[in-house]
Structure formats: C-alpha cells, structure tokens
Amino acid sequence: MAGRVGVRVLGGVFVLWAAATLTFFGLRLIPGDPAQAILGGPGSQASAEALAAVRAEYGLDQSIWVQYVQYLGRLITGDLGSSYSLRMPVAEVIGAQIGGTLLLAALSLAVAWAIALGLATWSTRGGRVAGAVASGLEIVAAAVPHFWLATVLVLVFSTTLRWLPAVSTPGPAGLVLPVVTLALPLAGFLGQVMRESVLDALASPFVVSARARGETESGVRWRHVLRHGALPGIALSGWAFGWLISGAVVVETIFARPGLGRTLLNAVQLRDVPLVIGVVLVVALGYVLMTVLTDAASRLADPRLAQPGATGRRVADPVLTPSGGSR
Amino acid sequence: MISLAGVVTASALLIALAGCAADAPVSVDSTPVAGGTLTYATGFGEPTCLDPHVGGNMPQALVGTNVLESLFSQDESGAIVPWLASGATVSEDGLTVDVALNEGISFTDGTPFDADAVVANITHMKDPNTASSTAILALGKVTSVEAVDPLTARFTLSEPDSALQESLAQTWLAMESPAGLARGMDANCEAPIGTGPFVFSEWVKQDHVTLTRNEAYNSAPAGAAHSGPAYLDTIEWRFIPDTATRFAALQSGQVDVIDEMQPDNVVAAASSDQFDVLTGALPGASIRLELNSGYAPFDDERVRKAFIASADVNPGIESLFFGTVDRSYSVLSTSTPYGASFEDDYAIDTDKANTLLDEAGWTSRDSDGTRMKDGERLVVDFPISTNQSIPAEQSLFEQIQATTKEVGFDVELHPLDLSSWYAALGSWDFDVTSAIYTKNSPDVLRILYHSDNIIPAPSGYHPNNAHVSIPELDALLTEAGETSDAAVREKDYAAAQKLLADGAYVLPLYDHLQKIGYSTTVQGLTLLPTLQIPYFGDTWVQG
C-alpha cells in the first residue's frame, strides 16, 4: 500500500515537472519578448535602458538554461514568482481566480453527470427508438464546440428571451449559461459510455440472477446496473476535469467571467511566463488530484477493485465488457 | 350581445389612445438627473497599469480620460482649446514654449495643480524607469521643463515642434498628482490620481474598474456642456472581450454603453429606438495596407503598383461593412487636418497590373496561376493582427487575396496574436500588413514615413512599416513638423502625401472608427475629439 502511494506521488511530481518544463520552453519558442510584457505589452517603444534594466532584474539576459534552472529552483521552494503583466505575486492572482473556475467546473461536472445518467436510464428503458434518439443527442452534444454553443445560448436566452444575463454576474443566474455551455458537450461524452455500459450490465448474468431472486426493476437498476453504468463515467471524470478547464478558457472569455481560464488566455497573449506556468501547474495539480479521486470513487463503486493485489486498470476491463457476445 | 356601436366606439378609443402614445415625446427629458451608476463594457482589453504614462495604449486612454486630464483639448476641427492650461506662447525661434496654467485646480488628493506638478509629470514620462512608450516618443524634442512661476511651465525644445500642444492633449501625457507619482510605480499603476470628474476607487483585476464622482470637480474642458461635478455617482468599467456578448449585454440592459461594435451590430442598434450609436473617426492614420518596400517583391515600384491596381476593395467594403464605413483614399484620417485624397492613384485596372508585372519580369506562371520569376513564386506574406483587425476587416483581406490572385499574386494571410504579429513586423518578416496608428496630429506622417523610423526602437518596434526612404519626403515632413506657419504645413503635407501615393507605398482603406453603442436612457454622452474617447462629465442616466 505504501509503495502504491509512493508511486502515485512520484507520478504526480513527474507530471508537474513535465508541465512546468514544457510550458517554460513552449513559451520561448513562440515569437514575442517577455521583457515587453513587463514594459507595457507588445509594441511598446521602451528605451534601451529600460529594456536592459528589466532583462537584468528578471534574469532574462541569462541563457535559457540558467533561467530554467533558476526557475525550477524557485518552484521547488514554492515560489511561483510575480506576474509580469498584473504586477502581483502569481500565487495571489491564482488565489483570487481559482474559486470561480472550480465552482464552474464542479457544477458543470455535476450537471453533466445528471444529464448523462438521466439519458442513460431513460433510453435503456425506452426500447430501440429511445436508444437511437439518445445516441443521436449524445453525438450532437459531444460534437458541439463551446464557443458556438455559448453564442447560441446568449442569443436565445439573453438577447431574445431576456431570461438570463449575457455577462456572468456574481449571483446564481449568471452561472446558468456558462454551466450549461460546459455541461452539455460533456454530458454527450459521459452519456455515450454510460449507456453502453448500462446496456451491457442489463444483459449480464448477475442481473438475471438478481431478477431471479425477486429484485424489483428499480432495485435492479439502482443497486446493480447503475454501479456498472457509472464506472466508465467515473473513470472519464478525471479526464473531464482537464477538458472542463480548457473549456473554461472559452466560456470565461465569452461570458466575461473572472477565472483561471481567462487569466491563462491573457497571460499567454502577453507572454507573461510566470503566470502561464503558475496556472498550468495548478491545473496539472488539479488533474493529478482528480485522477486519485476518481480512482478512489471507482473503488467505492466497484468493491472488487479494493481487493488485495488488484490494480485499477486490470480489473476495469472485464467490468466494461462483461458479456461481449450478448448484444 | 355586444352592440356594433359599442365595438366601434371601443376601437375608436383604442386608436385615439394609440395616437396619443405615438404623439407623446419619447420621454426624453433634457434636464440632467444627478445620481445613478453607468456600466460601460469595453472590448479594448484591460490595461496592465492604469497610469497611461507607463506604456501608453488605447485601453489606458479610454478608462483614464475621465480621471486624468490633459493640459489641452481639441475641438472638432482639430484646433487646440484650453483645458488645464489656458494657452501657450511660443518663442520666435520656436525653442521655448511657455504654457499658462489655469488657477484654482487641485488633484483629488488635495495636491494643487501648478507648474511644479507639470514639471513632475514631464519628468516622470521621460524617466526610463517609467517605461513610457507613447509619451516619451511625443516628448522627443523636449529637453527640459521648468516652473517659471506657479502658473507658468516653460518647455525647452531641441528643435521646434509644431505638434507639441497636440501631443500634450493626449491622455498618455495627462497630468497626475506628484504626490501620487511619488508612491512608486506599483501603487500609481493601481490608482493614479488626477483632476478629472471621476476618481479611480477600485480595480478588481480581470473584472472591472470602479470610477466614483469627484465632488470638487472644477476643470471641465473647453466645449463641455457644463462645469462642476459630474452627474453620475459611479461608472462601472467592465472588460467584456467577446463582441457578441458585449452587444447582447447592451441589448439585455446589463450594460449601458459598449465600444468596439461590429458593423452588423451598429446597423441593428441604429435601427432600434432603444439604442443609439456614436461614431467618430480616430485621428491619425487611416486603416491602410502598408507595402514593405524594403524587400522583394515590393522593393520594385511596378510590383507595388500592380498590387494596388488589382486589390479591389470597394465591393468588399460595401458588402462586409453594411455601409458603416466610407472608402478612404487618404493616408490620414478624416478627423486629422491636412489629409489629401488621391482617388485616381487607387483605381482598379487589371490590364495595367498585368502589364506592370510582365515589365517587372514576373512573366511565367505556375500551375496555380501564380506568377514566377527566376524560379521564385510571387508570394505576398500578410500577417494580420487579430487584436486590431475586426472579423469584417479580415474578410476584406480575403477578398483582396482573391482579386490580386487574378493577376498572379499569391497572398498568404497569417492571422497572429498581438505579440507574434509585432515580432513579425519587428523582423521585417512580411510583405504587406495593416497597422493602426492613432495620433491627434498630421505629424503622424513623420512618425510613419520618415526614413529615421525604419530604424527599430530597442524593443524592435519601427513605425515605418512601409520602409519608405525618400530624402525629399523626409525634408517635407521635418519642415512641416517644425514650422508654426499653417500655410507651409498644408503645402508640405499635401506634397508628402502625393509622394506616398505616387510611389504606391500605401493602400488606404477607410477611417478607423470609434463605434460606441448606448442605451437611449443614457443622455449627454459625447466623444472628446482629441482621441474620440467617451467623456462622462456631462452624462446622466434617466431613471
């Protein structure tokens, strides 16, 4: 057990290091001078003295490898540095912006789950037509890009019907459109995998035996089928977190909602290296934590995973395909 | 049973009522109402520092103009009018300018506005540690400033500068409290202190800036509708980057005023009785294509002329901009004095274009129809700043790509973010581009087309993107920039623009328009002519 935790922690540290390194070098490969971000943004006509002073102060006159090592050194001590463009410590910027994005992501994940479960349950009861309808809805939802969906929702619910604000406001009404924009495509993905898994479970021997024991239809569904149906959804939720954060870049920009996504976009455009890396690290950390959480959730939903010697991946496969030939 | 007579009576009554409603004035009360909050949504982006001395761009000027005031303002014709200063006296040799300041004005922290404050501000702008780009460039000829007496600031120049007062009218050279400047850059960036009708009271980064009324305001610019404190209690300045969301927020009443409207939104708002649109041509250069004449293929004048003779822009402007802009044949904006139009130089003539390209040696064509010379294809690299070019403009560039293809150009459009675009321009890695340059003076021509400005600033930036290097043009622009004789200025600027048109360095497209949409409940909103920035000192909102 201790070994497993150790491997997990090491894996997490590796992910964080890789994220910081790729971002650091990636930002240097695209055109644009970080010194300009400090001196009033792109196109500034800063003097030679000012540029030299800034390069010396921020260590930008050193070789990229020296800068990289120095940067990693500071990261290890927990110092994320200071944002060039916002003139604030990166940790402070992230602290101010992370709440809104986490709330948005958590609500969207919850709404997506609710829609996906509802659709999976309804469609597997409603026969062939319902299955085809659900499948069609899921494919369309999963394929819709966020920017398009957001614009259409604004046109319908803000401009025409005037039910909801176009620009995100602090209250619950301001959250509805951003959450729906993020949740619908995700519900499409989750719904597809869950419905298949529910169908598989319904045809499996343990359901037959549960029915033979006299279990009611809802008992079969809630106690047995749902657990199986939810497993791939849980596994997908770790991935969904990263996907929601990337969606937040678009959604926060369109709905003018403060948050990490909008911060990241601005920071990349201004070549604000410390802020970009700071946000990327926080998102990577969130991704690592979500993976651990979904792993734990899978164990709760599927007690077989908790048995000694079992590892998540090996046992998950037979669960996903309990009776391949029955369909 | 309802009698027929009853129905007729009722209908008549309804028609009469409807008539009354239609005849009543649309409840526009011309008496200003004090109080209330106005919400402004900007698409220009969020400044990284609210002090416009630092850097110096449009987002800073927009939010800053109602807080930080300038020594001078301009009227609609571009003429200098008083603001914090009542006037200026220029010495015979043009090297000494005495600026007379108005009396009894204080910054909102209580510091008096006087000649010492002017000295502190100019010193701050010229200090390399301030990292100014716009103000420091505008003050290039100013060697020193001194306080002759409390109400006279003396500017000493290295060369005469006919544009000095115009420069001082820009928000980027606004006057800030010396005590505020002394707090240091970080504190001053958060909330610079001015003399204006509003005060920076809160800045929640990536969300909004709150401006609150200055109760002691007494320095309205010449031309303002009233003096004394503003009517509005507060202005909430929000950052809404997406154009569709910004317009939807205006339509749904979430915000009262928006900027950076798209052409279709302008048409929709103008045809509605709930919204109005305020437009003004930003001063400086028109929106135009700059042909990089320093490198192949546009180092050959014939190739430049062929490009201009085949780039058919008028149909695109008509179809993509819904009649919201007029075609320009001038390098200068219509709001800038001394603009000259040369419509004939920009006529479309495909035969002429083909002949010119043949003469220039681009005689063979490859399988795509692109002309070839010595094994090279006639490729035109066109980086586009997605920050500066609105979608309709990017579509117009696609049409230019299509019409120039007919005579054998292969225009490659590269949409880039602002940093990458500036990097491409800085390294001359382009053949044609469109670059905005806002400046409230015809001296913009010297900045854009004097050969000195081919040499990049230390940051890599060079304003002369067309790589124009003509000694005769340099002489004209230098003389016009130094003389205070309006007749000489007019003659020089006309000759300079003729040289640019004859050499086919630039293809003017249209004026860069400030497009402000607002709810009709907003009254008394105007644009300050200097930079076409909304002025809220006279604005009120009807309840």
mmCIF file of C-alpha atoms in Angstrom, chain B residues 246-405:
data_model
loop_
_atom_site.group_PDB
_atom_site.id
_atom_site.type_symbol
_atom_site.label_atom_id
_atom_site.label_comp_id
_atom_site.label_asym_id
_atom_site.label_seq_id
_atom_site.Cartn_x
_atom_site.Cartn_y
_atom_site.Cartn_z
ATOM 1 C CA ARG B 246 -20.904 42.758 -25.350
ATOM 2 C CA PHE B 247 -23.748 43.563 -27.711
ATOM 3 C CA ALA B 248 -26.054 41.041 -26.002
ATOM 4 C CA ALA B 249 -25.246 42.668 -22.656
ATOM 5 C CA LEU B 250 -26.287 46.042 -24.076
ATOM 6 C CA GLN B 251 -29.470 44.599 -25.593
ATOM 7 C CA SER B 252 -30.484 42.865 -22.380
ATOM 8 C CA GLY B 253 -29.843 46.000 -20.317
ATOM 9 C CA GLN B 254 -26.919 44.576 -18.347
ATOM 10 C CA VAL B 255 -24.676 47.385 -19.513
ATOM 11 C CA ASP B 256 -25.473 50.920 -20.682
ATOM 12 C CA VAL B 257 -22.618 51.687 -23.069
ATOM 13 C CA ILE B 258 -20.354 49.453 -25.192
ATOM 14 C CA ASP B 259 -17.430 50.117 -27.525
ATOM 15 C CA GLU B 260 -15.790 48.206 -30.410
ATOM 16 C CA MET B 261 -19.111 47.395 -32.081
ATOM 17 C CA GLN B 262 -19.142 45.183 -35.156
ATOM 18 C CA PRO B 263 -20.689 46.633 -38.342
ATOM 19 C CA ASP B 264 -23.817 44.422 -38.156
ATOM 20 C CA ASN B 265 -24.384 45.462 -34.520
ATOM 21 C CA VAL B 266 -24.062 49.124 -35.488
ATOM 22 C CA VAL B 267 -26.811 48.667 -38.071
ATOM 23 C CA ALA B 268 -29.030 46.750 -35.616
ATOM 24 C CA ALA B 269 -28.563 49.313 -32.834
ATOM 25 C CA ALA B 270 -29.052 52.319 -35.095
ATOM 26 C CA SER B 271 -32.350 50.959 -36.409
ATOM 27 C CA SER B 272 -33.690 50.302 -32.897
ATOM 28 C CA ASP B 273 -35.398 53.006 -30.822
ATOM 29 C CA GLN B 274 -33.839 51.669 -27.619
ATOM 30 C CA PHE B 275 -30.229 52.178 -28.677
ATOM 31 C CA ASP B 276 -28.114 54.801 -30.347
ATOM 32 C CA VAL B 277 -24.673 54.742 -31.864
ATOM 33 C CA LEU B 278 -21.973 57.374 -31.546
ATOM 34 C CA THR B 279 -19.190 57.190 -34.119
ATOM 35 C CA GLY B 280 -16.083 59.215 -34.632
ATOM 36 C CA ALA B 281 -13.044 58.753 -36.837
ATOM 37 C CA LEU B 282 -9.976 58.131 -34.703
ATOM 38 C CA PRO B 283 -7.329 60.700 -35.571
ATOM 39 C CA GLY B 284 -4.004 59.748 -37.108
ATOM 40 C CA ALA B 285 -3.562 57.375 -39.989
ATOM 41 C CA SER B 286 -6.494 55.781 -41.770
ATOM 42 C CA ILE B 287 -6.724 51.996 -41.769
ATOM 43 C CA ARG B 288 -4.496 51.095 -44.673
ATOM 44 C CA LEU B 289 -2.285 48.404 -46.140
ATOM 45 C CA GLU B 290 1.429 49.115 -45.851
ATOM 46 C CA LEU B 291 3.558 47.579 -48.608
ATOM 47 C CA ASN B 292 7.016 46.672 -47.332
ATOM 48 C CA SER B 293 9.120 48.432 -49.966
ATOM 49 C CA GLY B 294 12.412 47.427 -48.354
ATOM 50 C CA TYR B 295 12.349 43.828 -49.527
ATOM 51 C CA ALA B 296 11.358 41.764 -52.571
ATOM 52 C CA PRO B 297 8.888 41.668 -54.219
ATOM 53 C CA PHE B 298 7.609 45.105 -53.148
ATOM 54 C CA ASP B 299 11.021 46.784 -53.451
ATOM 55 C CA ASP B 300 10.004 47.088 -57.122
ATOM 56 C CA GLU B 301 7.600 50.018 -57.575
ATOM 57 C CA ARG B 302 5.950 48.279 -60.544
ATOM 58 C CA VAL B 303 5.010 45.305 -58.380
ATOM 59 C CA ARG B 304 3.559 47.630 -55.711
ATOM 60 C CA LYS B 305 1.538 49.437 -58.374
ATOM 61 C CA ALA B 306 0.320 46.149 -59.808
ATOM 62 C CA PHE B 307 -0.825 45.049 -56.351
ATOM 63 C CA ILE B 308 -2.730 48.275 -55.751
ATOM 64 C CA ALA B 309 -4.241 48.230 -59.251
ATOM 65 C CA SER B 310 -5.578 44.698 -58.664
ATOM 66 C CA ALA B 311 -6.627 44.904 -54.996
ATOM 67 C CA ASP B 312 -10.319 45.665 -55.461
ATOM 68 C CA VAL B 313 -11.553 46.721 -52.032
ATOM 69 C CA ASN B 314 -14.716 48.734 -52.722
ATOM 70 C CA PRO B 315 -17.125 45.798 -53.256
ATOM 71 C CA GLY B 316 -15.823 44.216 -50.047
ATOM 72 C CA ILE B 317 -16.275 47.394 -48.031
ATOM 73 C CA GLU B 318 -19.838 47.713 -49.288
ATOM 74 C CA SER B 319 -20.847 44.119 -48.583
ATOM 75 C CA LEU B 320 -18.937 43.459 -45.352
ATOM 76 C CA PHE B 321 -19.380 46.733 -43.503
ATOM 77 C CA PHE B 322 -23.098 47.371 -44.182
ATOM 78 C CA GLY B 323 -22.472 50.990 -45.091
ATOM 79 C CA THR B 324 -20.910 51.802 -41.724
ATOM 80 C CA VAL B 325 -17.610 52.988 -43.211
ATOM 81 C CA ASP B 326 -16.680 55.031 -46.276
ATOM 82 C CA ARG B 327 -13.774 54.155 -48.547
ATOM 83 C CA SER B 328 -10.783 56.372 -47.909
ATOM 84 C CA TYR B 329 -8.213 57.441 -50.465
ATOM 85 C CA SER B 330 -6.114 59.297 -47.893
ATOM 86 C CA VAL B 331 -3.356 58.102 -45.619
ATOM 87 C CA LEU B 332 -4.718 60.478 -42.951
ATOM 88 C CA SER B 333 -7.964 60.009 -41.065
ATOM 89 C CA THR B 334 -10.779 62.437 -41.947
ATOM 90 C CA SER B 335 -10.584 63.795 -38.372
ATOM 91 C CA THR B 336 -6.940 64.809 -38.829
ATOM 92 C CA PRO B 337 -6.161 68.142 -40.505
ATOM 93 C CA TYR B 338 -4.288 68.338 -43.835
ATOM 94 C CA GLY B 339 -5.488 64.981 -45.214
ATOM 95 C CA ALA B 340 -5.281 64.733 -49.026
ATOM 96 C CA SER B 341 -7.165 62.222 -51.209
ATOM 97 C CA PHE B 342 -5.804 60.682 -54.403
ATOM 98 C CA GLU B 343 -8.648 58.563 -55.714
ATOM 99 C CA ASP B 344 -7.158 58.167 -59.211
ATOM 100 C CA ASP B 345 -3.964 56.598 -57.884
ATOM 101 C CA TYR B 346 -6.007 53.773 -56.390
ATOM 102 C CA ALA B 347 -8.169 52.931 -59.406
ATOM 103 C CA ILE B 348 -8.603 49.255 -60.291
ATOM 104 C CA ASP B 349 -7.031 48.303 -63.626
ATOM 105 C CA THR B 350 -6.300 44.624 -64.151
ATOM 106 C CA ASP B 351 -4.706 45.127 -67.575
ATOM 107 C CA LYS B 352 -2.319 47.693 -66.173
ATOM 108 C CA ALA B 353 -1.466 45.346 -63.294
ATOM 109 C CA ASN B 354 -0.669 42.509 -65.709
ATOM 110 C CA THR B 355 1.464 44.767 -67.892
ATOM 111 C CA LEU B 356 3.392 46.089 -64.889
ATOM 112 C CA LEU B 357 4.102 42.569 -63.633
ATOM 113 C CA ASP B 358 5.256 41.487 -67.102
ATOM 114 C CA GLU B 359 7.590 44.502 -67.238
ATOM 115 C CA ALA B 360 8.930 43.670 -63.784
ATOM 116 C CA GLY B 361 9.952 40.229 -65.049
ATOM 117 C CA TRP B 362 7.205 38.169 -63.370
ATOM 118 C CA THR B 363 6.310 36.626 -66.725
ATOM 119 C CA SER B 364 5.713 32.900 -66.280
ATOM 120 C CA ARG B 365 3.014 31.268 -64.168
ATOM 121 C CA ASP B 366 2.964 28.041 -62.180
ATOM 122 C CA SER B 367 0.089 25.543 -62.129
ATOM 123 C CA ASP B 368 -1.814 27.642 -59.528
ATOM 124 C CA GLY B 369 -1.647 30.683 -61.763
ATOM 125 C CA THR B 370 0.885 32.376 -59.506
ATOM 126 C CA ARG B 371 3.467 34.398 -61.376
ATOM 127 C CA MET B 372 7.112 33.250 -61.338
ATOM 128 C CA LYS B 373 10.455 34.970 -61.811
ATOM 129 C CA ASP B 374 13.825 33.169 -61.697
ATOM 130 C CA GLY B 375 12.147 30.172 -60.046
ATOM 131 C CA GLU B 376 10.579 32.310 -57.296
ATOM 132 C CA ARG B 377 6.818 32.488 -56.826
ATOM 133 C CA LEU B 378 5.162 35.878 -56.383
ATOM 134 C CA VAL B 379 4.234 35.274 -52.753
ATOM 135 C CA VAL B 380 2.969 38.123 -50.573
ATOM 136 C CA ASP B 381 3.218 37.453 -46.836
ATOM 137 C CA PHE B 382 0.376 39.177 -44.990
ATOM 138 C CA PRO B 383 0.447 38.875 -41.176
ATOM 139 C CA ILE B 384 -2.839 40.011 -39.610
ATOM 140 C CA SER B 385 -3.188 41.163 -36.034
ATOM 141 C CA THR B 386 -6.371 39.523 -34.761
ATOM 142 C CA ASN B 387 -6.389 42.133 -31.970
ATOM 143 C CA GLN B 388 -6.524 45.033 -34.394
ATOM 144 C CA SER B 389 -8.430 43.703 -37.396
ATOM 145 C CA ILE B 390 -12.126 43.007 -36.744
ATOM 146 C CA PRO B 391 -13.692 39.962 -38.474
ATOM 147 C CA ALA B 392 -15.191 42.066 -41.283
ATOM 148 C CA GLU B 393 -11.744 43.503 -41.973
ATOM 149 C CA GLN B 394 -10.187 40.035 -42.058
ATOM 150 C CA SER B 395 -12.849 39.041 -44.602
ATOM 151 C CA LEU B 396 -11.950 42.112 -46.646
ATOM 152 C CA PHE B 397 -8.324 40.944 -46.676
ATOM 153 C CA GLU B 398 -9.545 37.606 -48.043
ATOM 154 C CA GLN B 399 -11.265 39.467 -50.871
ATOM 155 C CA ILE B 400 -8.048 41.340 -51.584
ATOM 156 C CA GLN B 401 -6.336 37.954 -51.663
ATOM 157 C CA ALA B 402 -8.889 36.774 -54.229
ATOM 158 C CA THR B 403 -8.736 39.795 -56.559
ATOM 159 C CA THR B 404 -4.934 40.040 -56.577
ATOM 160 C CA LYS B 405 -4.760 36.303 -57.346
#
